[in-house]
Amino acid sequence: AQSVTQLGSHVSVSEGALVLLRCNYSSSVPPYLFWYVQYPNQGLQLLLKYTSAATLVKGINGFEAEFKKSETSFHLTKPSAHMSDAAEYFCAVSDKRGYQKVTFGTGTKLQVIP
Amino acid sequence: DTAVSQTPKYLVTQMGNDKSIKCEQNLGHDTMYWYKQDSKKFLKIMFSYNNKELIINETVPNRFSPKSPDKAHLNLHINSLELGDSAVYFCASSQGSQPNTEAFFGQGTRLTVV
């Protein structure tokens, strides 16, 4: 069964600094991968997804992620953090077979320091 | 206009009670889900319906019973509530049930069992 591991439950960056949130996946075949964001007291919102079309995926709000098969990674980055980026970020994986059944990571809380 | 709406937003109830959470989506999607997010923010799928048909039924106690009267609604009924049922329950929907589809989440229902 596929799974994802998010390294670091809390990440703090200064406003304007690079954001790097790490995600490693485990799957017997390259899966579909997602990043979702959860703002306080809200549901999850899709940032971006990897569906094997291109290894560098661009999402909303200036975020992007690169799929690296050799490293089984799908790290999320943003060149310059904004205060509004403070939220919980979830990496998720879905097997390419069968129905949509996403397995989420345990989340990384991003704090942006002014 | 809220795309995926859940009611109630907060629910506090005593052990042993029966309660329901309602979910409605106005996106015209044909697939709906229930997820449970525990106190450690771990998010796990419980059920999925496609065109009112149950397609995913994870290992969930029989006390939890989903009902989909039509494609736009997916309700969750919980019998004999236990302390361990305390969590945030998210409803979500997607167009299609393929593994790479984006899920749209409601704002969640915070259930507290006392």
mmCIF file of N, CA, C and O in Angstrom, chain A residues 8-83:
data_model
loop_
_atom_site.group_PDB
_atom_site.id
_atom_site.type_symbol
_atom_site.label_atom_id
_atom_site.label_comp_id
_atom_site.label_asym_id
_atom_site.label_seq_id
_atom_site.Cartn_x
_atom_site.Cartn_y
_atom_site.Cartn_z
ATOM 1 N N GLY A 8 9.235 16.773 9.318
ATOM 2 C CA GLY A 8 9.048 18.040 10.013
ATOM 3 C C GLY A 8 7.588 18.361 10.188
ATOM 4 O O GLY A 8 6.899 18.692 9.231
ATOM 5 N N SER A 9 7.104 18.274 11.408
ATOM 6 C CA SER A 9 5.704 18.603 11.657
ATOM 7 C C SER A 9 5.504 20.121 11.749
ATOM 8 O O SER A 9 4.395 20.615 11.557
ATOM 9 N N HIS A 10 6.604 20.836 12.037
ATOM 10 C CA HIS A 10 6.563 22.293 12.096
ATOM 11 C C HIS A 10 7.753 22.858 11.345
ATOM 12 O O HIS A 10 8.885 22.412 11.524
ATOM 13 N N VAL A 11 7.485 23.857 10.525
ATOM 14 C CA VAL A 11 8.551 24.562 9.805
ATOM 15 C C VAL A 11 8.319 26.057 9.972
ATOM 16 O O VAL A 11 7.194 26.534 9.778
ATOM 17 N N SER A 12 9.385 26.762 10.344
ATOM 18 C CA SER A 12 9.300 28.221 10.482
ATOM 19 C C SER A 12 10.223 28.888 9.480
ATOM 20 O O SER A 12 11.381 28.474 9.343
ATOM 21 N N VAL A 13 9.707 29.882 8.795
ATOM 22 C CA VAL A 13 10.532 30.653 7.855
ATOM 23 C C VAL A 13 10.236 32.126 8.058
ATOM 24 O O VAL A 13 9.160 32.504 8.523
ATOM 25 N N SER A 14 11.187 32.943 7.674
ATOM 26 C CA SER A 14 10.968 34.387 7.716
ATOM 27 C C SER A 14 10.214 34.824 6.471
ATOM 28 O O SER A 14 10.331 34.187 5.410
ATOM 29 N N GLU A 15 9.460 35.875 6.606
ATOM 30 C CA GLU A 15 8.748 36.411 5.450
ATOM 31 C C GLU A 15 9.762 36.766 4.370
ATOM 32 O O GLU A 15 10.788 37.399 4.642
ATOM 33 N N GLY A 16 9.510 36.322 3.141
ATOM 34 C CA GLY A 16 10.428 36.567 2.031
ATOM 35 C C GLY A 16 11.445 35.472 1.812
ATOM 36 O O GLY A 16 12.122 35.441 0.778
ATOM 37 N N ALA A 17 11.557 34.542 2.749
ATOM 38 C CA ALA A 17 12.517 33.439 2.616
ATOM 39 C C ALA A 17 11.905 32.289 1.835
ATOM 40 O O ALA A 17 10.693 32.212 1.637
ATOM 41 N N LEU A 18 12.789 31.375 1.428
ATOM 42 C CA LEU A 18 12.357 30.195 0.692
ATOM 43 C C LEU A 18 11.559 29.262 1.602
ATOM 44 O O LEU A 18 11.917 29.018 2.746
ATOM 45 N N VAL A 19 10.500 28.729 1.039
ATOM 46 C CA VAL A 19 9.722 27.705 1.733
ATOM 47 C C VAL A 19 10.048 26.347 1.118
ATOM 48 O O VAL A 19 10.002 26.183 -0.112
ATOM 49 N N LEU A 20 10.391 25.379 1.972
ATOM 50 C CA LEU A 20 10.656 24.015 1.514
ATOM 51 C C LEU A 20 9.983 23.059 2.476
ATOM 52 O O LEU A 20 10.348 22.979 3.641
ATOM 53 N N LEU A 21 8.984 22.350 1.979
ATOM 54 C CA LEU A 21 8.291 21.355 2.780
ATOM 55 C C LEU A 21 8.536 19.997 2.134
ATOM 56 O O LEU A 21 8.278 19.813 0.944
ATOM 57 N N ARG A 22 9.008 19.062 2.941
ATOM 58 C CA ARG A 22 9.472 17.796 2.397
ATOM 59 C C ARG A 22 8.418 16.694 2.457
ATOM 60 O O ARG A 22 7.680 16.581 3.449
ATOM 61 N N CYS A 23 8.403 15.898 1.410
ATOM 62 C CA CYS A 23 7.476 14.772 1.325
ATOM 63 C C CYS A 23 8.160 13.645 0.569
ATOM 64 O O CYS A 23 8.664 13.843 -0.538
ATOM 65 N N ASN A 24 8.164 12.472 1.158
ATOM 66 C CA ASN A 24 8.659 11.276 0.488
ATOM 67 C C ASN A 24 7.529 10.261 0.404
ATOM 68 O O ASN A 24 6.760 10.118 1.342
ATOM 69 N N TYR A 25 7.451 9.581 -0.698
ATOM 70 C CA TYR A 25 6.366 8.628 -0.886
ATOM 71 C C TYR A 25 6.919 7.212 -0.926
ATOM 72 O O TYR A 25 8.102 6.976 -1.200
ATOM 73 N N SER A 26 6.039 6.285 -0.687
ATOM 74 C CA SER A 26 6.367 4.872 -0.783
ATOM 75 C C SER A 26 5.280 4.222 -1.618
ATOM 76 O O SER A 26 4.101 4.261 -1.251
ATOM 77 N N SER A 27 5.683 3.662 -2.744
ATOM 78 C CA SER A 27 4.709 3.027 -3.625
ATOM 79 C C SER A 27 5.442 2.082 -4.565
ATOM 80 O O SER A 27 6.557 2.378 -4.986
ATOM 81 N N SER A 28 4.804 1.004 -4.908
ATOM 82 C CA SER A 28 5.443 0.023 -5.788
ATOM 83 C C SER A 28 5.546 0.539 -7.217
ATOM 84 O O SER A 28 6.432 0.151 -7.973
ATOM 85 N N VAL A 29 4.673 1.406 -7.605
ATOM 86 C CA VAL A 29 4.716 2.052 -8.915
ATOM 87 C C VAL A 29 4.538 3.549 -8.704
ATOM 88 O O VAL A 29 3.950 3.963 -7.704
ATOM 89 N N PRO A 30 5.067 4.374 -9.638
ATOM 90 C CA PRO A 30 4.893 5.825 -9.465
ATOM 91 C C PRO A 30 3.418 6.171 -9.321
ATOM 92 O O PRO A 30 2.607 5.842 -10.181
ATOM 93 N N PRO A 31 3.071 6.809 -8.237
ATOM 94 C CA PRO A 31 1.664 7.102 -7.967
ATOM 95 C C PRO A 31 1.286 8.502 -8.423
ATOM 96 O O PRO A 31 2.088 9.202 -9.026
ATOM 97 N N TYR A 32 0.047 8.868 -8.141
ATOM 98 C CA TYR A 32 -0.341 10.275 -8.240
ATOM 99 C C TYR A 32 -0.021 10.918 -6.885
ATOM 100 O O TYR A 32 -0.224 10.306 -5.836
ATOM 101 N N LEU A 33 0.439 12.155 -6.925
ATOM 102 C CA LEU A 33 0.824 12.851 -5.706
ATOM 103 C C LEU A 33 0.166 14.217 -5.652
ATOM 104 O O LEU A 33 -0.014 14.874 -6.691
ATOM 105 N N PHE A 34 -0.163 14.637 -4.470
ATOM 106 C CA PHE A 34 -0.892 15.887 -4.261
ATOM 107 C C PHE A 34 -0.281 16.663 -3.095
ATOM 108 O O PHE A 34 0.291 16.073 -2.179
ATOM 109 N N TRP A 35 -0.455 17.955 -3.152
ATOM 110 C CA TRP A 35 -0.249 18.817 -1.987
ATOM 111 C C TRP A 35 -1.542 19.587 -1.761
ATOM 112 O O TRP A 35 -2.063 20.246 -2.667
ATOM 113 N N TYR A 36 -2.022 19.493 -0.517
ATOM 114 C CA TYR A 36 -3.192 20.253 -0.094
ATOM 115 C C TYR A 36 -2.785 21.210 1.017
ATOM 116 O O TYR A 36 -1.874 20.934 1.794
ATOM 117 N N VAL A 37 -3.508 22.324 1.119
ATOM 118 C CA VAL A 37 -3.280 23.281 2.195
ATOM 119 C C VAL A 37 -4.555 23.422 3.021
ATOM 120 O O VAL A 37 -5.671 23.365 2.466
ATOM 121 N N GLN A 38 -4.380 23.540 4.316
ATOM 122 C CA GLN A 38 -5.515 23.733 5.217
ATOM 123 C C GLN A 38 -5.278 24.973 6.054
ATOM 124 O O GLN A 38 -4.365 25.000 6.885
ATOM 125 N N TYR A 39 -6.092 25.990 5.840
ATOM 126 C CA TYR A 39 -6.033 27.181 6.664
ATOM 127 C C TYR A 39 -6.853 26.940 7.931
ATOM 128 O O TYR A 39 -7.733 26.075 7.953
ATOM 129 N N PRO A 40 -6.580 27.673 8.986
ATOM 130 C CA PRO A 40 -7.271 27.441 10.259
ATOM 131 C C PRO A 40 -8.788 27.404 10.107
ATOM 132 O O PRO A 40 -9.374 28.271 9.453
ATOM 133 N N ASN A 41 -9.361 26.359 10.690
ATOM 134 C CA ASN A 41 -10.816 26.179 10.717
ATOM 135 C C ASN A 41 -11.442 26.085 9.328
ATOM 136 O O ASN A 41 -12.606 26.463 9.148
ATOM 137 N N GLN A 42 -10.665 25.602 8.385
ATOM 138 C CA GLN A 42 -11.201 25.420 7.038
ATOM 139 C C GLN A 42 -10.890 24.025 6.522
ATOM 140 O O GLN A 42 -10.102 23.281 7.110
ATOM 141 N N GLY A 43 -11.529 23.677 5.439
ATOM 142 C CA GLY A 43 -11.240 22.410 4.794
ATOM 143 C C GLY A 43 -9.966 22.490 3.970
ATOM 144 O O GLY A 43 -9.339 23.541 3.869
ATOM 145 N N LEU A 44 -9.596 21.377 3.382
ATOM 146 C CA LEU A 44 -8.380 21.327 2.584
ATOM 147 C C LEU A 44 -8.643 21.862 1.182
ATOM 148 O O LEU A 44 -9.726 21.710 0.628
ATOM 149 N N GLN A 45 -7.593 22.456 0.619
ATOM 150 C CA GLN A 45 -7.676 23.012 -0.726
ATOM 151 C C GLN A 45 -6.471 22.504 -1.517
ATOM 152 O O GLN A 45 -5.345 22.511 -1.018
ATOM 153 N N LEU A 46 -6.710 22.076 -2.737
ATOM 154 C CA LEU A 46 -5.627 21.551 -3.549
ATOM 155 C C LEU A 46 -4.673 22.664 -3.970
ATOM 156 O O LEU A 46 -5.080 23.688 -4.504
ATOM 157 N N LEU A 47 -3.373 22.437 -3.726
ATOM 158 C CA LEU A 47 -2.338 23.354 -4.199
ATOM 159 C C LEU A 47 -1.847 22.940 -5.586
ATOM 160 O O LEU A 47 -1.707 23.754 -6.487
ATOM 161 N N LEU A 48 -1.547 21.655 -5.712
ATOM 162 C CA LEU A 48 -1.051 21.127 -6.977
ATOM 163 C C LEU A 48 -1.094 19.610 -6.934
ATOM 164 O O LEU A 48 -1.265 19.020 -5.873
ATOM 165 N N LYS A 49 -0.934 19.001 -8.132
ATOM 166 C CA LYS A 49 -0.915 17.544 -8.185
ATOM 167 C C LYS A 49 0.014 17.066 -9.295
ATOM 168 O O LYS A 49 0.189 17.743 -10.315
ATOM 169 N N TYR A 50 0.589 15.918 -9.088
ATOM 170 C CA TYR A 50 1.447 15.274 -10.064
ATOM 171 C C TYR A 50 0.715 14.069 -10.638
ATOM 172 O O TYR A 50 0.301 13.176 -9.896
ATOM 173 N N THR A 51 0.568 14.093 -11.978
ATOM 174 C CA THR A 51 -0.123 12.971 -12.620
ATOM 175 C C THR A 51 0.703 12.372 -13.732
ATOM 176 O O THR A 51 0.170 11.773 -14.662
ATOM 177 N N SER A 52 2.001 12.556 -13.666
ATOM 178 C CA SER A 52 3.008 11.996 -14.569
ATOM 179 C C SER A 52 3.154 12.729 -15.885
ATOM 180 O O SER A 52 3.859 12.278 -16.765
ATOM 181 N N ALA A 53 2.506 13.869 -16.043
ATOM 182 C CA ALA A 53 2.654 14.637 -17.275
ATOM 183 C C ALA A 53 3.991 15.384 -17.293
ATOM 184 O O ALA A 53 4.709 15.372 -18.288
ATOM 185 N N ALA A 54 4.344 16.012 -16.196
ATOM 186 C CA ALA A 54 5.594 16.759 -16.099
ATOM 187 C C ALA A 54 6.102 16.622 -14.676
ATOM 188 O O ALA A 54 5.310 16.610 -13.736
ATOM 189 N N THR A 55 7.411 16.535 -14.516
ATOM 190 C CA THR A 55 7.950 16.297 -13.175
ATOM 191 C C THR A 55 7.926 17.558 -12.313
ATOM 192 O O THR A 55 7.872 17.463 -11.102
ATOM 193 N N LEU A 56 7.975 18.726 -12.934
ATOM 194 C CA LEU A 56 7.875 19.977 -12.188
ATOM 195 C C LEU A 56 6.449 20.492 -12.329
ATOM 196 O O LEU A 56 5.996 20.801 -13.433
ATOM 197 N N VAL A 57 5.785 20.563 -11.210
ATOM 198 C CA VAL A 57 4.382 20.934 -11.217
ATOM 199 C C VAL A 57 4.210 22.298 -10.559
ATOM 200 O O VAL A 57 4.703 22.511 -9.455
ATOM 201 N N LYS A 58 3.507 23.168 -11.236
ATOM 202 C CA LYS A 58 3.233 24.489 -10.667
ATOM 203 C C LYS A 58 1.800 24.528 -10.151
ATOM 204 O O LYS A 58 0.891 23.981 -10.786
ATOM 205 N N GLY A 59 1.649 25.142 -8.995
ATOM 206 C CA GLY A 59 0.328 25.206 -8.397
ATOM 207 C C GLY A 59 -0.107 26.636 -8.139
ATOM 208 O O GLY A 59 0.428 27.575 -8.695
ATOM 209 N N ILE A 60 -1.079 26.752 -7.268
ATOM 210 C CA ILE A 60 -1.605 28.075 -6.953
ATOM 211 C C ILE A 60 -0.727 28.773 -5.927
ATOM 212 O O ILE A 60 0.083 28.140 -5.249
ATOM 213 N N ASN A 61 -0.897 30.083 -5.840
ATOM 214 C CA ASN A 61 -0.207 30.903 -4.837
ATOM 215 C C ASN A 61 1.315 30.833 -4.929
ATOM 216 O O ASN A 61 1.996 31.050 -3.926
ATOM 217 N N GLY A 62 1.846 30.549 -6.092
ATOM 218 C CA GLY A 62 3.286 30.559 -6.294
ATOM 219 C C GLY A 62 4.023 29.312 -5.850
ATOM 220 O O GLY A 62 5.255 29.265 -5.870
ATOM 221 N N PHE A 63 3.312 28.300 -5.448
ATOM 222 C CA PHE A 63 3.942 27.048 -5.021
ATOM 223 C C PHE A 63 4.236 26.148 -6.218
ATOM 224 O O PHE A 63 3.547 26.190 -7.228
ATOM 225 N N GLU A 64 5.267 25.338 -6.067
ATOM 226 C CA GLU A 64 5.565 24.311 -7.052
ATOM 227 C C GLU A 64 6.191 23.115 -6.348
ATOM 228 O O GLU A 64 6.654 23.222 -5.209
ATOM 229 N N ALA A 65 6.175 21.995 -7.025
ATOM 230 C CA ALA A 65 6.756 20.773 -6.469
ATOM 231 C C ALA A 65 7.387 19.979 -7.600
ATOM 232 O O ALA A 65 6.918 20.008 -8.739
ATOM 233 N N GLU A 66 8.443 19.283 -7.262
ATOM 234 C CA GLU A 66 9.139 18.489 -8.261
ATOM 235 C C GLU A 66 9.098 17.017 -7.890
ATOM 236 O O GLU A 66 9.475 16.634 -6.778
ATOM 237 N N PHE A 67 8.644 16.212 -8.823
ATOM 238 C CA PHE A 67 8.619 14.771 -8.627
ATOM 239 C C PHE A 67 9.988 14.200 -8.984
ATOM 240 O O PHE A 67 10.477 14.380 -10.094
ATOM 241 N N LYS A 68 10.607 13.519 -8.019
ATOM 242 C CA LYS A 68 11.909 12.890 -8.265
ATOM 243 C C LYS A 68 11.784 11.409 -7.954
ATOM 244 O O LYS A 68 11.772 11.003 -6.782
ATOM 245 N N LYS A 69 11.702 10.635 -9.005
ATOM 246 C CA LYS A 69 11.503 9.188 -8.839
ATOM 247 C C LYS A 69 12.692 8.557 -8.124
ATOM 248 O O LYS A 69 12.516 7.685 -7.263
ATOM 249 N N SER A 70 13.905 8.988 -8.460
ATOM 250 C CA SER A 70 15.106 8.382 -7.866
ATOM 251 C C SER A 70 15.171 8.604 -6.366
ATOM 252 O O SER A 70 15.741 7.809 -5.630
ATOM 253 N N GLU A 71 14.572 9.685 -5.905
ATOM 254 C CA GLU A 71 14.578 9.993 -4.484
ATOM 255 C C GLU A 71 13.216 9.718 -3.832
ATOM 256 O O GLU A 71 13.070 9.949 -2.630
ATOM 257 N N THR A 72 12.285 9.253 -4.597
ATOM 258 C CA THR A 72 10.883 9.043 -4.153
ATOM 259 C C THR A 72 10.406 10.250 -3.359
ATOM 260 O O THR A 72 9.856 10.129 -2.262
ATOM 261 N N SER A 73 10.631 11.439 -3.927
ATOM 262 C CA SER A 73 10.272 12.654 -3.221
ATOM 263 C C SER A 73 9.340 13.524 -4.044
ATOM 264 O O SER A 73 9.280 13.424 -5.282
ATOM 265 N N PHE A 74 8.650 14.391 -3.353
ATOM 266 C CA PHE A 74 7.732 15.348 -3.995
ATOM 267 C C PHE A 74 7.682 16.564 -3.071
ATOM 268 O O PHE A 74 6.661 16.873 -2.467
ATOM 269 N N HIS A 75 8.808 17.248 -2.964
ATOM 270 C CA HIS A 75 8.927 18.386 -2.049
ATOM 271 C C HIS A 75 8.229 19.622 -2.599
ATOM 272 O O HIS A 75 8.272 19.899 -3.798
ATOM 273 N N LEU A 76 7.642 20.374 -1.704
ATOM 274 C CA LEU A 76 6.912 21.597 -2.060
ATOM 275 C C LEU A 76 7.794 22.809 -1.792
ATOM 276 O O LEU A 76 8.404 22.907 -0.714
ATOM 277 N N THR A 77 7.850 23.733 -2.739
ATOM 278 C CA THR A 77 8.668 24.929 -2.555
ATOM 279 C C THR A 77 7.925 26.176 -2.987
ATOM 280 O O THR A 77 6.982 26.136 -3.785
ATOM 281 N N LYS A 78 8.384 27.290 -2.418
ATOM 282 C CA LYS A 78 7.916 28.610 -2.842
ATOM 283 C C LYS A 78 9.086 29.552 -2.622
ATOM 284 O O LYS A 78 9.685 29.546 -1.544
ATOM 285 N N PRO A 79 9.458 30.336 -3.614
ATOM 286 C CA PRO A 79 10.678 31.153 -3.513
ATOM 287 C C PRO A 79 10.641 32.172 -2.370
ATOM 288 O O PRO A 79 11.656 32.412 -1.730
ATOM 289 N N SER A 80 9.470 32.742 -2.119
ATOM 290 C CA SER A 80 9.395 33.825 -1.148
ATOM 291 C C SER A 80 8.120 33.689 -0.323
ATOM 292 O O SER A 80 7.018 33.811 -0.846
ATOM 293 N N ALA A 81 8.300 33.437 0.970
ATOM 294 C CA ALA A 81 7.143 33.212 1.844
ATOM 295 C C ALA A 81 6.396 34.511 2.119
ATOM 296 O O ALA A 81 6.997 35.581 2.296
ATOM 297 N N HIS A 82 5.086 34.360 2.188
ATOM 298 C CA HIS A 82 4.223 35.488 2.534
ATOM 299 C C HIS A 82 3.487 35.123 3.809
ATOM 300 O O HIS A 82 3.246 33.947 4.091
ATOM 301 N N MET A 83 3.114 36.138 4.567
ATOM 302 C CA MET A 83 2.404 35.878 5.829
ATOM 303 C C MET A 83 1.165 35.011 5.604
ATOM 304 O O MET A 83 0.825 34.179 6.447
#
